[in-house]
XYZ file of C-alpha atoms in Angstrom:
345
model
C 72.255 -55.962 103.582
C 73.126 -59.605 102.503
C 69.550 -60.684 102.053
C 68.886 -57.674 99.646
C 71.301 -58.103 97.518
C 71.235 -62.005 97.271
C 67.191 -62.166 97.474
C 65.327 -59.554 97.114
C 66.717 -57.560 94.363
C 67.451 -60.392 92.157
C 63.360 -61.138 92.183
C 62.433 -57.311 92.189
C 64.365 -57.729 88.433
C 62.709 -60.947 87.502
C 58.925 -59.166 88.285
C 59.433 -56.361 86.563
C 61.230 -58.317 83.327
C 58.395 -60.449 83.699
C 55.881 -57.703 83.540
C 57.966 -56.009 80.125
C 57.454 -59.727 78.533
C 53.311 -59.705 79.570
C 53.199 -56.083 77.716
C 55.022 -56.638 74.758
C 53.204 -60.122 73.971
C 49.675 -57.882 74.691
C 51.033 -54.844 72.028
C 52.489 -57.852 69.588
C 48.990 -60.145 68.979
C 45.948 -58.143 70.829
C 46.752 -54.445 69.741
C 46.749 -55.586 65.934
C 43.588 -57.373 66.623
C 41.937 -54.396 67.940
C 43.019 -52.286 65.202
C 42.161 -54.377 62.587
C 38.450 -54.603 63.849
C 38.707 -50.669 63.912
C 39.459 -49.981 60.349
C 36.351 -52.437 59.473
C 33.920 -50.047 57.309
C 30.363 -49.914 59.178
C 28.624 -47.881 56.134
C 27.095 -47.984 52.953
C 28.352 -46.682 49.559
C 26.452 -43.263 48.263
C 27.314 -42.841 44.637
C 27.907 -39.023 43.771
C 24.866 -37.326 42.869
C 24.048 -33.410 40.806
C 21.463 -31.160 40.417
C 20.110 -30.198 36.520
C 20.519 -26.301 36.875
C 19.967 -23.270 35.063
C 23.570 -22.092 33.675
C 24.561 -20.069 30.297
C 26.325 -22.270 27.785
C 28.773 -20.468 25.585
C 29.432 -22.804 22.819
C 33.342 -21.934 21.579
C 35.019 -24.669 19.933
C 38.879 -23.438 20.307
C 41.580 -25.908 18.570
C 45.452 -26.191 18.180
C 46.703 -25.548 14.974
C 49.139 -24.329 12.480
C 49.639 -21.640 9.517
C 49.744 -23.049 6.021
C 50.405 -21.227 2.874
C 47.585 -22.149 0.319
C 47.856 -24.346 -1.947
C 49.745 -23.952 -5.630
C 47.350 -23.030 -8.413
C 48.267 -24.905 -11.537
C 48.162 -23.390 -15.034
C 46.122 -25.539 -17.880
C 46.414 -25.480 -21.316
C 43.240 -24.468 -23.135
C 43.662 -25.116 -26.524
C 45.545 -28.142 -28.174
C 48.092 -26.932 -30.400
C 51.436 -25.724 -30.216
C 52.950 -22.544 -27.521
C 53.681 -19.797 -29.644
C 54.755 -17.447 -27.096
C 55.537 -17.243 -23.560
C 54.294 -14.059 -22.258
C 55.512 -14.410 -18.813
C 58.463 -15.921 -17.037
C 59.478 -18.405 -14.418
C 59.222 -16.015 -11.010
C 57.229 -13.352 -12.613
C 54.018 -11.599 -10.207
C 50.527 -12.210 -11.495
C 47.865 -10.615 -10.884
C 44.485 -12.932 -11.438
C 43.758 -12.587 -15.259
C 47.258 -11.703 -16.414
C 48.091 -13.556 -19.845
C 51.181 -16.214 -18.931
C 51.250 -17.721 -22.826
C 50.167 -18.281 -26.205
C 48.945 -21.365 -27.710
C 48.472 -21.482 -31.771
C 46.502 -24.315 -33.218
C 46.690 -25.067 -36.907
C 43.903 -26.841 -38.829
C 44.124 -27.650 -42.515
C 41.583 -27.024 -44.918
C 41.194 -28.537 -48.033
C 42.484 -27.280 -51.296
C 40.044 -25.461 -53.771
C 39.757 -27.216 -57.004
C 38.816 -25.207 -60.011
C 36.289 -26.288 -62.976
C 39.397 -26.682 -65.130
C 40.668 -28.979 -62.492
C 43.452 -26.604 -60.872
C 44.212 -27.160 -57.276
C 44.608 -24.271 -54.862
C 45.858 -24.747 -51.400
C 44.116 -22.885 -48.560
C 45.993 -21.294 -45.835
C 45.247 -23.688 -42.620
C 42.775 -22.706 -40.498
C 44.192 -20.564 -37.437
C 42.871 -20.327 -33.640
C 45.270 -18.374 -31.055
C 44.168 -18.956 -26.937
C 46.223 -16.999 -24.174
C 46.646 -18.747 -21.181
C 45.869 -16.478 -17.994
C 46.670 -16.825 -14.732
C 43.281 -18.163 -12.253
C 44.737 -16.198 -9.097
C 46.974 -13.735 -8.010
C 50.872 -15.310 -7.169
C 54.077 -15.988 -8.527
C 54.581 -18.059 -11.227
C 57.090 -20.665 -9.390
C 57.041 -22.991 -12.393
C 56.782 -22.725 -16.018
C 57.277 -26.225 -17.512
C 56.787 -25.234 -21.675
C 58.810 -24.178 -24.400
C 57.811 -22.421 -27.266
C 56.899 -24.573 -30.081
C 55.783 -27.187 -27.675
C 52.537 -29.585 -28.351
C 50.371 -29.510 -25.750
C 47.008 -30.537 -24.988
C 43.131 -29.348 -23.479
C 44.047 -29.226 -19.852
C 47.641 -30.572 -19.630
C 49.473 -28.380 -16.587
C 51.859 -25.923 -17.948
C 52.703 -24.137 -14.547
C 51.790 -23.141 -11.082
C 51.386 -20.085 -9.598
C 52.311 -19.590 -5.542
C 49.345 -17.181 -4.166
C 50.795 -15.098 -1.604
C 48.114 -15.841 0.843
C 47.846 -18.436 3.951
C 44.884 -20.122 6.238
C 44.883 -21.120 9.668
C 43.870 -24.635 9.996
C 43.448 -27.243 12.615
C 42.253 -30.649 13.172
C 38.821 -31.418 14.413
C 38.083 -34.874 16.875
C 34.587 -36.109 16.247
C 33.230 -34.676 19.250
C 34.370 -30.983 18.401
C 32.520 -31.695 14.667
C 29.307 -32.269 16.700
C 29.699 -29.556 18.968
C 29.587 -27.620 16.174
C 25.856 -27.878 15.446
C 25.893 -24.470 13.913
C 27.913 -22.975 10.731
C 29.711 -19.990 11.607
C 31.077 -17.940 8.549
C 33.918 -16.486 10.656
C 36.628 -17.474 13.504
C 39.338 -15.966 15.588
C 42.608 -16.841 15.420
C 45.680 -16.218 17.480
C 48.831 -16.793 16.864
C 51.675 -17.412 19.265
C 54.532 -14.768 19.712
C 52.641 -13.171 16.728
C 49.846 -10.275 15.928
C 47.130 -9.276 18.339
C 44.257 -12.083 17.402
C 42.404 -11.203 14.513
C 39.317 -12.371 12.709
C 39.539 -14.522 9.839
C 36.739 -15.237 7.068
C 36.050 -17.857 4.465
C 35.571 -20.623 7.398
C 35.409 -24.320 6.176
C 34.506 -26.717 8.693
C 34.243 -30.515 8.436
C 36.224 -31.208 4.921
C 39.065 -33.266 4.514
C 42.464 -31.844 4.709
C 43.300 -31.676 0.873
C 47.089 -32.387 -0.314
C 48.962 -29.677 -2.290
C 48.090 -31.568 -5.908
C 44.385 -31.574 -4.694
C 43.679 -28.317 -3.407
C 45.819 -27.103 -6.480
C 43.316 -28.324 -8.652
C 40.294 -27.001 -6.919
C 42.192 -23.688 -6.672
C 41.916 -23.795 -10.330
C 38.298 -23.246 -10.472
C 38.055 -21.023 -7.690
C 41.492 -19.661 -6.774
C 43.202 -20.898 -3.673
C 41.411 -22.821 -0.864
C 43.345 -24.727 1.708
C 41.332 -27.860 3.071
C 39.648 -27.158 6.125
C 39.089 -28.422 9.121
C 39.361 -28.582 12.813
C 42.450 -28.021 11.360
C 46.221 -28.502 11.120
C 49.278 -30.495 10.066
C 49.050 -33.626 10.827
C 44.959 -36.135 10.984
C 42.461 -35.065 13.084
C 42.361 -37.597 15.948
C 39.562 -39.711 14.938
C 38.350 -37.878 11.550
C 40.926 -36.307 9.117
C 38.687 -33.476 9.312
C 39.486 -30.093 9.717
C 38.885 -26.390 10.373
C 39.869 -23.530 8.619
C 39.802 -19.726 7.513
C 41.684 -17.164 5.177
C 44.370 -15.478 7.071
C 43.322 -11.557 6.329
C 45.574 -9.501 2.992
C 48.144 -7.584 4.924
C 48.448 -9.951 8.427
C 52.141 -10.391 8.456
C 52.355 -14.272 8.743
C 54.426 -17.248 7.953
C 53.944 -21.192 7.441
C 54.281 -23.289 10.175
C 53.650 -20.906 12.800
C 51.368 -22.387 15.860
C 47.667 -20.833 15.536
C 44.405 -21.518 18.105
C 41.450 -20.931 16.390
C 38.343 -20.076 18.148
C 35.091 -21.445 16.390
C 31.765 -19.358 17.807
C 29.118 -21.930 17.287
C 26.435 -20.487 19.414
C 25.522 -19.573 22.972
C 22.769 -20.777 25.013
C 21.596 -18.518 28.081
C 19.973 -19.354 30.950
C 18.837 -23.143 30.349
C 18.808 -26.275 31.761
C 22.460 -28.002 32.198
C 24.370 -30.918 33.656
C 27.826 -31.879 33.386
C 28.756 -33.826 30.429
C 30.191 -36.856 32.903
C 26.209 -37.246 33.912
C 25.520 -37.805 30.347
C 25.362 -40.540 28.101
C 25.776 -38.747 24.672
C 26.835 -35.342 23.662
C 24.161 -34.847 20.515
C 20.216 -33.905 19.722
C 20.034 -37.170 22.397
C 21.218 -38.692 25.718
C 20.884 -40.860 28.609
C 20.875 -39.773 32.284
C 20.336 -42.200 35.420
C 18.549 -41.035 38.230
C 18.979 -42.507 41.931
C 15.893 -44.539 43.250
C 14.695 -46.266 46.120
C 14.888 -49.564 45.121
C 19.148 -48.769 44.692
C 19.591 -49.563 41.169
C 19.893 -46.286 39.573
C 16.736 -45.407 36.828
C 18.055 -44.307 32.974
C 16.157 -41.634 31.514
C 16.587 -40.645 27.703
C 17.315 -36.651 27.345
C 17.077 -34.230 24.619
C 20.067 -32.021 24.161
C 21.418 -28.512 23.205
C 24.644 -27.178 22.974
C 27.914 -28.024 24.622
C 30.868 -26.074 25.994
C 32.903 -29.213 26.732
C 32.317 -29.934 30.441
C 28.473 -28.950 30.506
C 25.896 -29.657 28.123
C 22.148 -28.128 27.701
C 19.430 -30.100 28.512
C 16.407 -29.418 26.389
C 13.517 -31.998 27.244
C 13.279 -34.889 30.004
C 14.407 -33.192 33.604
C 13.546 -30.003 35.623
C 15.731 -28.070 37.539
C 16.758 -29.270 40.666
C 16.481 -33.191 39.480
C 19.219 -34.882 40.477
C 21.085 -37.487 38.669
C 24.339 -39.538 39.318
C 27.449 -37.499 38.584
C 28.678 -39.736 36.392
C 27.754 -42.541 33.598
C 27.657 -46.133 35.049
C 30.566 -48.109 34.053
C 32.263 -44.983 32.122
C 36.045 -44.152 33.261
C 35.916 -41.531 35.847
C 37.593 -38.230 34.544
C 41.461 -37.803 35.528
C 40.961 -34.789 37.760
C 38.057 -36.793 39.374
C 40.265 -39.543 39.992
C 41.299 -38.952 43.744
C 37.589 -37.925 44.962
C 35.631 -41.715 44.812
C 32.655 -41.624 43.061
C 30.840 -43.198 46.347
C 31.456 -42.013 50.008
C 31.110 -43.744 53.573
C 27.622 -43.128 54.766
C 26.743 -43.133 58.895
């Protein structure tokens, strides 16, 4: 019993301390070795590849927006001379064509001499013109008095029409998507009527300002700038979108609008997604894989475009395939945890 416990169980503990020590220093520098060589990629990189294919390509160009009242129409003076009467008042209801005031122009004419050498004045030559409202609206200003001089074309007042557009701000790639010129658009309006269709549509123009699209309303009553539409610039063009909110709609300004612009529909054609495609208009560029591994660029007509595919009208045949996306273009956000390449065996 002595010699156990003095010799043989002290070096049982030693052995198997000794054998923990060999272990741990094996786990500590030749496991992380081994795993290291492991993780050591044995492949090569295949870049993402798609087939052209037939698809139908519905070409609606939808756009956030806003309802604005159209713009104040401003009353001229037609006749230099002096405002004899004021026919209607600040706050009054036109219709298009009502009379708002009168100017009276005086012209003197020289006196008739007799052959006895007696002078007779004339009366002064008098011309009248009533000023009459351009569109239908309120008269929300009326800056004359009677007796007043005024001028050919000096503003006198402005008349509120009592109708709105929906308009919206166009980028540069919704302006060429829009290859087409639709006369009409749908509109909805949030927390408002059931959508509805709207006429008069202006694409492409410059938001106007109130003064400006006051004056054009002058000549042709009220017209809001169009556009792609909206308060506030177009991302990259000031352009906009818009179209006459329909007599009787029950609207107000300000309210948020999406308006849909139909600007074709392509069925049954050749398509690829628009990250395969250099170009969105008439032309494009498209790279093909090849044996030699650098990828081939081919030049593409194009069609129409719904935003993530595009038509394809000359240069591939269905079932070509093409890399996925444009060499050296950012890789879409919702692409951005699949890798453009993958491990091949």
């Amino acid at each position: 019993m002595g010699v156990w416990r003095r010799w043989i169980l002290p070096i049982t503990r030693l052995v198997v301390l000794a054998a923990i020590a060999v272990a741990l220093v094996r786990m500590a520098f030749f496991g992380q070795a081994a795993e290291e060589v492991a993780q050591v990629p044995t492949g090569s990189v295949v870049e993402s590849q798609v087939a052209a294919s037939i698809a139908t390509v519905v070409n609606d160009v939808t756009v956030k927006g806003s309802i604005q009242p159209d713009p104040d129409v401003p009353v001229k003076a037609t006749l230099q001379g002096k405002v004899s009467k004021l026919v209607a008042g600040q706050g009054a209801t036109l219709a298009a064509g009502d009379p708002i005031l009168v100017i009276r122009q005086e012209t003197p004419v020289d006196p008739v001499v007799a052959a006895d050498g007696t002078v007779t004045p004339s009366k002064p030559k008098v011309v009248t013109e009533t000023v009459t409202a351009k569109a239908a609206g309120s008269l929300v200003e009326l800056g004359v008095l009677v007796g007043q001089e005024v001028s050919v074309g000096d503003a006198v007042g402005l008349i509120a029409p009592p109708t709105f557009r929906a308009t919206a701000p166009l980028t540069a790639e919704e302006q060429y998507r829009l290859v087409t010129q639709p006369t009409t658009a749908t509109v909805a309006i949030t927390s408002g009527p059931a959508p509805f269709e709207c006429a008069d549509l202006r694409v492409g123009q410059p938001a106007a300002s109130s003064a400006e699209g006051a004056g054009a309303g002058a000549g042709a009553g009220a017209s809001g700038g169009p556009g792609e539409g909206s308060t506030g610039a177009a991302a990259s063009t000031g352009a906009t979108v818009s179209c006459a909110v329909p007599v009787g709609t029950r609207v107000f300004p300000g309210l948020a609008a999406e308006i849909t612009v139909p600007a074709g529909e392509a069925p049954d054609v050749l398509t690829l997604p628009t990250t395969a495609v250099e170009g969105l208009t008439e032309t494009g560029n498209v790279w093909l894989p090849s044996e030699s591994g650098a990828p081939e660029e081919r030049a593409v007509g194009l069609g129409i475009s719904d935003g993530k595919v595009v038509q394809i009208t000359s240069g591939l045949q269905e079932g070509d395939m093409v890399l996925e996306f444009v060499p050296g273009a950012p890789v879409p956000e919702e692409e951005g945890m699949t890798m453009q390449g993958g491990y091949g065996g």
